[in-house]
Coordinates of N, CA and C in Angstrom, one line a residue:
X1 N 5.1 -59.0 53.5 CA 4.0 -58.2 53.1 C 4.3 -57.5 51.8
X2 N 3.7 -57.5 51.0 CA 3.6 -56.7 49.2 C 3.5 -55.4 49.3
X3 N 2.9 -55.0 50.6 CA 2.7 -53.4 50.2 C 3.4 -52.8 52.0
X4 N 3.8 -51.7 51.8 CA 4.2 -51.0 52.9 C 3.5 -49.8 53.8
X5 N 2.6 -49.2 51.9 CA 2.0 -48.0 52.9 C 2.9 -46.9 52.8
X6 N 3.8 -47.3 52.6 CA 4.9 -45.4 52.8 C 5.1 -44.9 51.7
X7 N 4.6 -45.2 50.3 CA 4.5 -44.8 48.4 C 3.4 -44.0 48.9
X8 N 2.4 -44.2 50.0 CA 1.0 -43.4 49.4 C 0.8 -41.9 49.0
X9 N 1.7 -41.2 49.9 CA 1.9 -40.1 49.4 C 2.9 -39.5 48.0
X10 N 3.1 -40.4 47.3 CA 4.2 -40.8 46.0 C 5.5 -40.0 46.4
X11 N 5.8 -40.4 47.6 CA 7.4 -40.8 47.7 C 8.3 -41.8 47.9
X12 N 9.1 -42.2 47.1 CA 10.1 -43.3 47.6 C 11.5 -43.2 48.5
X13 N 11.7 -44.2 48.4 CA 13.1 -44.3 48.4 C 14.7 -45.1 47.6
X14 N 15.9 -44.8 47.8 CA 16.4 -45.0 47.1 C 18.0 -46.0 48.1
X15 N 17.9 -46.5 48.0 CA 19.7 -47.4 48.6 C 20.8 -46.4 49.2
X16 N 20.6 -46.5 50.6 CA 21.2 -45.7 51.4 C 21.2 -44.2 51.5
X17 N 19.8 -44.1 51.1 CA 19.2 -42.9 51.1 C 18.4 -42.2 52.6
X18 N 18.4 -41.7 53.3 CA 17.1 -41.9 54.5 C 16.0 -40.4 54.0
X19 N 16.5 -39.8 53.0 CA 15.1 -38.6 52.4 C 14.3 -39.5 51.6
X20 N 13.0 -38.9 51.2 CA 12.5 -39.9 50.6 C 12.3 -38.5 49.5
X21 N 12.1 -39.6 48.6 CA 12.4 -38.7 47.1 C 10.8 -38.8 46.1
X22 N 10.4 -37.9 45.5 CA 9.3 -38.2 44.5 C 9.2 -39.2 43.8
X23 N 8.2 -39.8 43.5 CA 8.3 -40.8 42.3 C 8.0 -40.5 41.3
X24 N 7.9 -38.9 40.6 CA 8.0 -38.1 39.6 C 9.8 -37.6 39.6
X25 N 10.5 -38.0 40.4 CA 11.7 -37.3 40.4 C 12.4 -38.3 39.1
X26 N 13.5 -37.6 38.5 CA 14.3 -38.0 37.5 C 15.0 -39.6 37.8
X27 N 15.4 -39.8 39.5 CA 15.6 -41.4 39.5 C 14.4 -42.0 39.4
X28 N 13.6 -41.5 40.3 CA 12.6 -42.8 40.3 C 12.0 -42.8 38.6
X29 N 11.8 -41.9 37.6 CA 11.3 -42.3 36.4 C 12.4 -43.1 35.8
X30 N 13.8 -43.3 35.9 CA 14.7 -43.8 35.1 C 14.8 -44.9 36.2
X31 N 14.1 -45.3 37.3 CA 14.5 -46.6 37.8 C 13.2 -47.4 37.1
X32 N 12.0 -46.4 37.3 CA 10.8 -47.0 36.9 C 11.2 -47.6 35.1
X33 N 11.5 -47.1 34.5 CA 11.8 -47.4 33.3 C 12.8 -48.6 32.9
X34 N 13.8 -48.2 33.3 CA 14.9 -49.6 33.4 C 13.8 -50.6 34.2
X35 N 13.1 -50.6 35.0 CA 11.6 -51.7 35.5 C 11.2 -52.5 33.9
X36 N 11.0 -51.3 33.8 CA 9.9 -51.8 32.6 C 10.6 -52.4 31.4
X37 N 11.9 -51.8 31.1 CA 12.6 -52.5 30.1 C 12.9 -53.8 30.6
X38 N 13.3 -54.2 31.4 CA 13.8 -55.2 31.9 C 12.7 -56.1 32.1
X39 N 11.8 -55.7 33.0 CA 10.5 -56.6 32.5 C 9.6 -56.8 31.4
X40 N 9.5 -56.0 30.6 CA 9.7 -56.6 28.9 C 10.7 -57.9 28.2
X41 N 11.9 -57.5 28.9 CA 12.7 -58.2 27.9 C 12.6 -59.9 28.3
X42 N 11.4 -60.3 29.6 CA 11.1 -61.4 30.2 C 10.2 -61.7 28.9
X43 N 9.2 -61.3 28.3 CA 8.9 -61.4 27.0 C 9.6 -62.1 26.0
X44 N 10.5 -61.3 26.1 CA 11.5 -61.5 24.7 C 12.1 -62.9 25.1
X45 N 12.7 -63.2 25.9 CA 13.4 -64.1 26.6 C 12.4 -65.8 26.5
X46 N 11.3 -65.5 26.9 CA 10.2 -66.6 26.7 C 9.6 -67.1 25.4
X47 N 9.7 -65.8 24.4 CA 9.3 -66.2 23.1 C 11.0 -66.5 22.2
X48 N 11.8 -66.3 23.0 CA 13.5 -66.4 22.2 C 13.6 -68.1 22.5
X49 N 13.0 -68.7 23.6 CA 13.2 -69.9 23.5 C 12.8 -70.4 22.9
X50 N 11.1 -70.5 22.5 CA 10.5 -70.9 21.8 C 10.7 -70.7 20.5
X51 N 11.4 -70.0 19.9 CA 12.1 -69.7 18.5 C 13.6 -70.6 18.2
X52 N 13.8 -71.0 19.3 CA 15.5 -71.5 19.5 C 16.7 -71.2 18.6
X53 N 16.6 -69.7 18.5 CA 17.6 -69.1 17.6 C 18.6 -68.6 18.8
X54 N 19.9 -68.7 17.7 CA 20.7 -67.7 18.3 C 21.7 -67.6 17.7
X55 N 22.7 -66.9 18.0 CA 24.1 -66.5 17.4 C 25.4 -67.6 17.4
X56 N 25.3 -68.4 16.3 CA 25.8 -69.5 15.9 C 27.5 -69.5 16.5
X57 N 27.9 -68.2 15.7 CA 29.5 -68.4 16.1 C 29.7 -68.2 17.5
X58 N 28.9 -67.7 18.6 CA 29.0 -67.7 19.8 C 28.2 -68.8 20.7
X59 N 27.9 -69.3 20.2 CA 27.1 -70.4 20.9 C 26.3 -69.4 21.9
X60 N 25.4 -68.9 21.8 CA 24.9 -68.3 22.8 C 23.3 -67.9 21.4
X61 N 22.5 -68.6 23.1 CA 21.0 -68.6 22.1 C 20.4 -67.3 22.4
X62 N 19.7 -66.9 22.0 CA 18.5 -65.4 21.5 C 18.2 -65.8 23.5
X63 N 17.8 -66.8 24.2 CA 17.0 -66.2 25.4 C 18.7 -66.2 26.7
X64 N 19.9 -66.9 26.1 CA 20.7 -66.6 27.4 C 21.2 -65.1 27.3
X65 N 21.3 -64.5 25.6 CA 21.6 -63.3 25.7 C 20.8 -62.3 26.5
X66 N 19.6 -62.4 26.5 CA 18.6 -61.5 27.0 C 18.8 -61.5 28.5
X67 N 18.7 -62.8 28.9 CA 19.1 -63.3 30.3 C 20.4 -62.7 30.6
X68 N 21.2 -62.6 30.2 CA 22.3 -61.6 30.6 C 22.3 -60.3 30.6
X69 N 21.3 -59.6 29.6 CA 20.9 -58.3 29.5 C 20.0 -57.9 30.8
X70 N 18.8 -59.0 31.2 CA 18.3 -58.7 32.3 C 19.1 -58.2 33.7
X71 N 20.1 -59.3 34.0 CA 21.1 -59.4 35.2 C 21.8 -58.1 34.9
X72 N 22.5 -57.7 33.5 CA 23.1 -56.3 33.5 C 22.1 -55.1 34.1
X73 N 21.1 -55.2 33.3 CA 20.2 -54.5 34.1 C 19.4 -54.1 35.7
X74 N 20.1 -55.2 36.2 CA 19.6 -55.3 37.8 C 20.9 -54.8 38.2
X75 N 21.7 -54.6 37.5 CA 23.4 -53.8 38.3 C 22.8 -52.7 37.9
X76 N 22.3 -52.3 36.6 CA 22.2 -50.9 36.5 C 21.0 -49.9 37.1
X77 N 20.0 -50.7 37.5 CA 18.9 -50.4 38.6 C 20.0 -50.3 40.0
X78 N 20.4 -51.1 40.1 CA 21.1 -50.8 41.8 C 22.0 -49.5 41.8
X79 N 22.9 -49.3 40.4 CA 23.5 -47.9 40.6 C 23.0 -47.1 40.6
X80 N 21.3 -46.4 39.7 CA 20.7 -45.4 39.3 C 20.1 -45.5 41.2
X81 N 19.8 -46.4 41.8 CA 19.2 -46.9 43.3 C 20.2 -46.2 44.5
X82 N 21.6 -46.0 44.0 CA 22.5 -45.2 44.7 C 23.3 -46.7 45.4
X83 N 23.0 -47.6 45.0 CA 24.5 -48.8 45.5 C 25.9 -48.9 44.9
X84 N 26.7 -49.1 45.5 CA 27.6 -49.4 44.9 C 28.0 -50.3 43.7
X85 N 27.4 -49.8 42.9 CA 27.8 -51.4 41.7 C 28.0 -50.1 40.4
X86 N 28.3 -50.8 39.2 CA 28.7 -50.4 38.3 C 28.7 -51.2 37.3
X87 N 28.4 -51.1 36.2 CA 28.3 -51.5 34.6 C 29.9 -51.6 34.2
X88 N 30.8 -52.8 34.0 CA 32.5 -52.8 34.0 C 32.4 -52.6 32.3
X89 N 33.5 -52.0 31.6 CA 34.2 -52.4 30.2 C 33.9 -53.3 29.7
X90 N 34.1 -54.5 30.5 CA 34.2 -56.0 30.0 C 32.9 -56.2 29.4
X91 N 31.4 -55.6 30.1 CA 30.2 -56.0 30.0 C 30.2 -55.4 28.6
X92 N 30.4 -54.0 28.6 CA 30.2 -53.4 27.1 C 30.6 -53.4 26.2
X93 N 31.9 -54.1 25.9 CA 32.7 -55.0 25.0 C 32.0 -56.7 24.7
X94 N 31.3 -57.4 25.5 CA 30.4 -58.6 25.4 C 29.4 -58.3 24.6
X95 N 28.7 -56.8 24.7 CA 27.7 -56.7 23.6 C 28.0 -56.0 22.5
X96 N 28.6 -55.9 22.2 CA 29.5 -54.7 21.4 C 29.9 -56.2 20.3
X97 N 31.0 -56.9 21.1 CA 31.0 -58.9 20.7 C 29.8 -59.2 19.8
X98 N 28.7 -59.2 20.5 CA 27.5 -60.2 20.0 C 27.0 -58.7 18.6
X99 N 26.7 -57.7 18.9 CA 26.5 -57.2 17.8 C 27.1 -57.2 16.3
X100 N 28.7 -57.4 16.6 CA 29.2 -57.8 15.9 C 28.9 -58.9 15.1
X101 N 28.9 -59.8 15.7 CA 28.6 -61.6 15.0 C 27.5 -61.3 14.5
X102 N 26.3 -60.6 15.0 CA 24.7 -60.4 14.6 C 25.0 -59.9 13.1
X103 N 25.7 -59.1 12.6 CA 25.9 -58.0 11.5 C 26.9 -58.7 11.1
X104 N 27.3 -59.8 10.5 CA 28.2 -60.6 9.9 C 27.4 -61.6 9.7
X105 N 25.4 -62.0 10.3 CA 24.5 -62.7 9.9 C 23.9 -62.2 8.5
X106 N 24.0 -60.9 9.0 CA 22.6 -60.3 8.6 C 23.1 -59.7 7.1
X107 N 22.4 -59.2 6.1 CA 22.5 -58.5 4.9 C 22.7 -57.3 5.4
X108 N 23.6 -56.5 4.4 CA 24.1 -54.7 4.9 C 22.4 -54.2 5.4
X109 N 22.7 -53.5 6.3 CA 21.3 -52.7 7.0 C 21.9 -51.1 6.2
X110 N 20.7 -50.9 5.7 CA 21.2 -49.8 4.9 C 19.5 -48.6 5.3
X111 N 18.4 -48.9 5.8 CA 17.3 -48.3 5.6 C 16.6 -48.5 7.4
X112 N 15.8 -47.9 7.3 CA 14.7 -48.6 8.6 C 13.8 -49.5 8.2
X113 N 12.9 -50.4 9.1 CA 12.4 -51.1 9.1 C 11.2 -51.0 9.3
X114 N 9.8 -51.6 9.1 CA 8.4 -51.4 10.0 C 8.1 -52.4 10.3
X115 N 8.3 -52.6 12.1 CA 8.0 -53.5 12.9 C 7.2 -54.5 12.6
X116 N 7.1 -55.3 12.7 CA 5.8 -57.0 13.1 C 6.2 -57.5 11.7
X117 N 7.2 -58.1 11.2 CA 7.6 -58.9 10.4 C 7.3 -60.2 11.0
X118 N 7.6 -60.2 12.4 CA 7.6 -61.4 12.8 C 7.2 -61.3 14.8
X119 N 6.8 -61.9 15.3 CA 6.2 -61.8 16.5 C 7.5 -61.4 17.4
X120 N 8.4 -62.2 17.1 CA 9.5 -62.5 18.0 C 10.3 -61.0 17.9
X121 N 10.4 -60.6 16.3 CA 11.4 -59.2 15.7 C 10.6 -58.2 16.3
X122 N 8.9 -58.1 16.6 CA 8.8 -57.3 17.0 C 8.3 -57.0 18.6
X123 N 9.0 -57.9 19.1 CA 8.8 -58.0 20.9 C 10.0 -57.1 20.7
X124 N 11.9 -57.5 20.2 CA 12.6 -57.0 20.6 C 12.8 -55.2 20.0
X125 N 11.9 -55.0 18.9 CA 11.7 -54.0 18.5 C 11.0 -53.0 19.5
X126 N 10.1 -53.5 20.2 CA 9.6 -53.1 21.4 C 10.6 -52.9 22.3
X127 N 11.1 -53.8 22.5 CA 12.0 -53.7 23.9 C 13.2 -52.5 23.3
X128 N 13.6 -52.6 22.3 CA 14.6 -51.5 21.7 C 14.0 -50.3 22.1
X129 N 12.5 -49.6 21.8 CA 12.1 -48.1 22.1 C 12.0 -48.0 23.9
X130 N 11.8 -49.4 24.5 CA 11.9 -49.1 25.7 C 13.2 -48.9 26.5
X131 N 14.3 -49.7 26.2 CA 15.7 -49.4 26.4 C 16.0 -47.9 25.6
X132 N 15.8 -47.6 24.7 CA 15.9 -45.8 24.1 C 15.1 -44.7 25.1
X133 N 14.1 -45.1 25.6 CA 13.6 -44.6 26.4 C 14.2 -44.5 27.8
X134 N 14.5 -45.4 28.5 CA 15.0 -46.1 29.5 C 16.4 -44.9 29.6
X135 N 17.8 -45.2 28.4 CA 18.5 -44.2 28.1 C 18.1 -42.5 28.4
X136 N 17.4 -42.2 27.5 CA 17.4 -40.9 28.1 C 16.6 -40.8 29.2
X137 N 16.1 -41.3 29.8 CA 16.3 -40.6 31.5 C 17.3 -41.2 32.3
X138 N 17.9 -42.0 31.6 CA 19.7 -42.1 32.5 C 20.4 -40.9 31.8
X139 N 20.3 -40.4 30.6 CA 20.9 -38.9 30.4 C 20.7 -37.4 31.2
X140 N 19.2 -37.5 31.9 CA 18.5 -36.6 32.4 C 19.2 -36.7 33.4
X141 N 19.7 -38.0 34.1 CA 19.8 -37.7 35.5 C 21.3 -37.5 35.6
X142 N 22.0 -37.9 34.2 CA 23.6 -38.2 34.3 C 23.7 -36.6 34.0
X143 N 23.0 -35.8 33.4 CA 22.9 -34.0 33.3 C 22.8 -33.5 34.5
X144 N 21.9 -34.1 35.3 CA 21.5 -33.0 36.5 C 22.9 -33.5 37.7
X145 N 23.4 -33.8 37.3 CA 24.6 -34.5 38.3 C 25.9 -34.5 37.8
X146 N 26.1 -33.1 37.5 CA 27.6 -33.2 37.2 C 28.4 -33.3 37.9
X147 N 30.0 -33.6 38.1 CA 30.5 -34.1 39.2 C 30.7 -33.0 40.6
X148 N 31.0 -31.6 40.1 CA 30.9 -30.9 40.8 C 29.1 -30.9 41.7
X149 N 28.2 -31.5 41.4 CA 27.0 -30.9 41.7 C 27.2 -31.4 43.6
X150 N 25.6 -30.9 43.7 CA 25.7 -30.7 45.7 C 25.0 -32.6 45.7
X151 N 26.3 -32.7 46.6 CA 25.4 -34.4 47.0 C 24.3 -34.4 47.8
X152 N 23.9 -33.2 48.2 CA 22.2 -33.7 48.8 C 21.1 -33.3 48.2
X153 N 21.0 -32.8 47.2 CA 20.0 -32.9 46.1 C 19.7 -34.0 45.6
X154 N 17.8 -34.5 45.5 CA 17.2 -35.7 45.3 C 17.6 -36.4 44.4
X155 N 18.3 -36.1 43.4 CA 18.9 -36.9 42.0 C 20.2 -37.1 42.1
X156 N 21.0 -36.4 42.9 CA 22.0 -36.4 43.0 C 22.7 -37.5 42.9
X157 N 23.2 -38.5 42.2 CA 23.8 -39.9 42.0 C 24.8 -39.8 41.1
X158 N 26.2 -40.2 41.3 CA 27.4 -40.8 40.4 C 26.7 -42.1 39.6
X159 N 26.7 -41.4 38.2 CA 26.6 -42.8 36.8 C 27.9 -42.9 36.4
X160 N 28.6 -44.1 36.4 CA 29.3 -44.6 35.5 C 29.6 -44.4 34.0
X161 N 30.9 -44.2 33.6 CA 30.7 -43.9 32.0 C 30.7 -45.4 31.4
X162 N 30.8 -46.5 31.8 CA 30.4 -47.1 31.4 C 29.1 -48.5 31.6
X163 N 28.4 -47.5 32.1 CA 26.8 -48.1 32.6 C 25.8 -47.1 31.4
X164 N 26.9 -45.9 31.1 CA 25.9 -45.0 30.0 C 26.4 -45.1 28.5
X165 N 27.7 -46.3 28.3 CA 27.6 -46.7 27.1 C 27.0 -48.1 26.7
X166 N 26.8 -49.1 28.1 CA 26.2 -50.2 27.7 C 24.6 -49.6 27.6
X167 N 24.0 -48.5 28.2 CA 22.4 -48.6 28.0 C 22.5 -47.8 26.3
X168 N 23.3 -47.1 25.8 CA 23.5 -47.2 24.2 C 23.5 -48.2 23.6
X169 N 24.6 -48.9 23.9 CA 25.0 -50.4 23.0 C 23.3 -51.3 23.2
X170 N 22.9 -51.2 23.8 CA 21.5 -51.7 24.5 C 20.4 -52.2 23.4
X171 N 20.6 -50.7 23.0 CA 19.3 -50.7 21.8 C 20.1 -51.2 20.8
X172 N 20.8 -50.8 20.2 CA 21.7 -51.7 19.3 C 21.2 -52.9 19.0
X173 N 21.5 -53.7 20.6 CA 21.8 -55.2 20.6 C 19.7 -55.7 20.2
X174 N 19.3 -54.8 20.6 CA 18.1 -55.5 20.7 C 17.5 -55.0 19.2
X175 N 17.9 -54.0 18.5 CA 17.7 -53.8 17.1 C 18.1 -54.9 16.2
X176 N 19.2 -55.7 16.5 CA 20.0 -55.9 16.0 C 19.5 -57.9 16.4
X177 N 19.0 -58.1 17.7 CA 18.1 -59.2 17.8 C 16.9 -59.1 17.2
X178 N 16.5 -58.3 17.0 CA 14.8 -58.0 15.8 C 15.1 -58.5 14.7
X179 N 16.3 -57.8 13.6 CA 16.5 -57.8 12.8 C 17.3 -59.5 12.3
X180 N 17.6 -60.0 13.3 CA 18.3 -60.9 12.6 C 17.1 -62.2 13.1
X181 N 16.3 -62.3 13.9 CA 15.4 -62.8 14.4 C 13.9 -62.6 13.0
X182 N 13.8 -62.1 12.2 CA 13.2 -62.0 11.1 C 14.2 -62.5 9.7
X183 N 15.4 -62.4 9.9 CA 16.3 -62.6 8.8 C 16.4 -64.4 9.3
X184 N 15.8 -64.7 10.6 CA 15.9 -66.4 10.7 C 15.1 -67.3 10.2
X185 N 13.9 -66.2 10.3 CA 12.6 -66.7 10.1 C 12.4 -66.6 8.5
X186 N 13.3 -66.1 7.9 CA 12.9 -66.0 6.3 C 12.1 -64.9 5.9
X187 N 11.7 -64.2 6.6 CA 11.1 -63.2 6.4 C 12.0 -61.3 5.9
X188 N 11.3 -61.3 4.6 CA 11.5 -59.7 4.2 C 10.5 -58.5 5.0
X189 N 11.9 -58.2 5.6 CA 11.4 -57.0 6.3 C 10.6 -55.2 5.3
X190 N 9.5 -55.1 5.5 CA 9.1 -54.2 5.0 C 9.8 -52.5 4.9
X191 N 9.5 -51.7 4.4 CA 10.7 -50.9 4.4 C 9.7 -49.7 4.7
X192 N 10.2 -48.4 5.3 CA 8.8 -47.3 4.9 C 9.1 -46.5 3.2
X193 N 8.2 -46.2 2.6 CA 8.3 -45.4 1.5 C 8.3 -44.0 1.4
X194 N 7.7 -43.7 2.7 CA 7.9 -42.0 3.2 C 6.7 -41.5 1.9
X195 N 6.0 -42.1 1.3 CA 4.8 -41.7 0.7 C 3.5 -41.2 1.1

């Protein structure tokens, strides 16, 4: 069955939880969010094939990256969910890797950009403000839970310090797939004039 019936009053729940928590509370908006980024980046992932770009010196194309960004993201839903999992070093060194190679494509980035150069640059341009978004309510909730705090408080969850440097490196990676995903296509990116 698709529906349960037990949201109606807008409470949830959370992974080995038995209170049920708001769905205005600080997890459920930063689970709801990591949702939404992640189902965005199914977007990005569908039109990255059909572009068939990717990062040459890694052999790794524009849609398996994303595809791995998604799967990071279903670990990082399960920890903000209260399971045991965790965002490891290794992950945030892999994109930290691809960013690199990205910015050894690209011309020095010296300025900002204005979105829709290209369909594809500005899906991940999108997905970048929703992963920035996504981040700070993983900061909201990594604030209200300092290590000393009371474990039975609704928000109360251990974040990883490194689950809150990969949702940094995040937007990066996806700024950084915009921009080189317009630099594929031959396209000059417009600049703002502040005029």
């Amino acid at each position: 069955m698709l529906y349960t019936r037990k949201g109606d009053q807008g409470t949830t729940k959370t992974f080995g939880c038995d209170q049920r928590i708001s769905k205005s509370s600080n997890i459920a908006e930063t689970l709801g969010t990591l949702d939404e980024t992640n189902s965005y980046l199914g977007i990005c992932k569908s039109k990255s094939k059909e572009s068939g770009f990717g990062v040459e010196k890694l052999g790794l194309s524009f849609d398996e990256i994303v595809h791995t960004i998604q799967k990071n993201l279903f670990i990082i839903q399960a920890e903000f969910a209260g399971a045991d999992k965790t965002i490891s070093e290794e992950k945030v060194k892999e994109v930290e890797k691809i960013i690199d190679e990205i910015e050894k494509e690209l011309p020095p980035i010296k300025t900002f950009f204005i979105a829709g150069a290209t369909e594809l640059g500005a899906h991940f341009d999108f997905a970048r403000t929703l992963a920035r978004r996504a981040e700070r309510r993983a900061v909201g909730v990594k604030e209200a839970n300092p290590p000393s705090a009371d474990a039975q408080r609704e928000d109360s969850i251990k974040i990883g310090d490194e689950t809150m440097k990969y949702l940094n490196r995040l937007s990066s990676l996806l700024y950084a797939l915009a921009r080189l995903s317009n630099h594929k296509s031959g396209i000059n990116e417009d600049v703002p004039d502040y005029k």
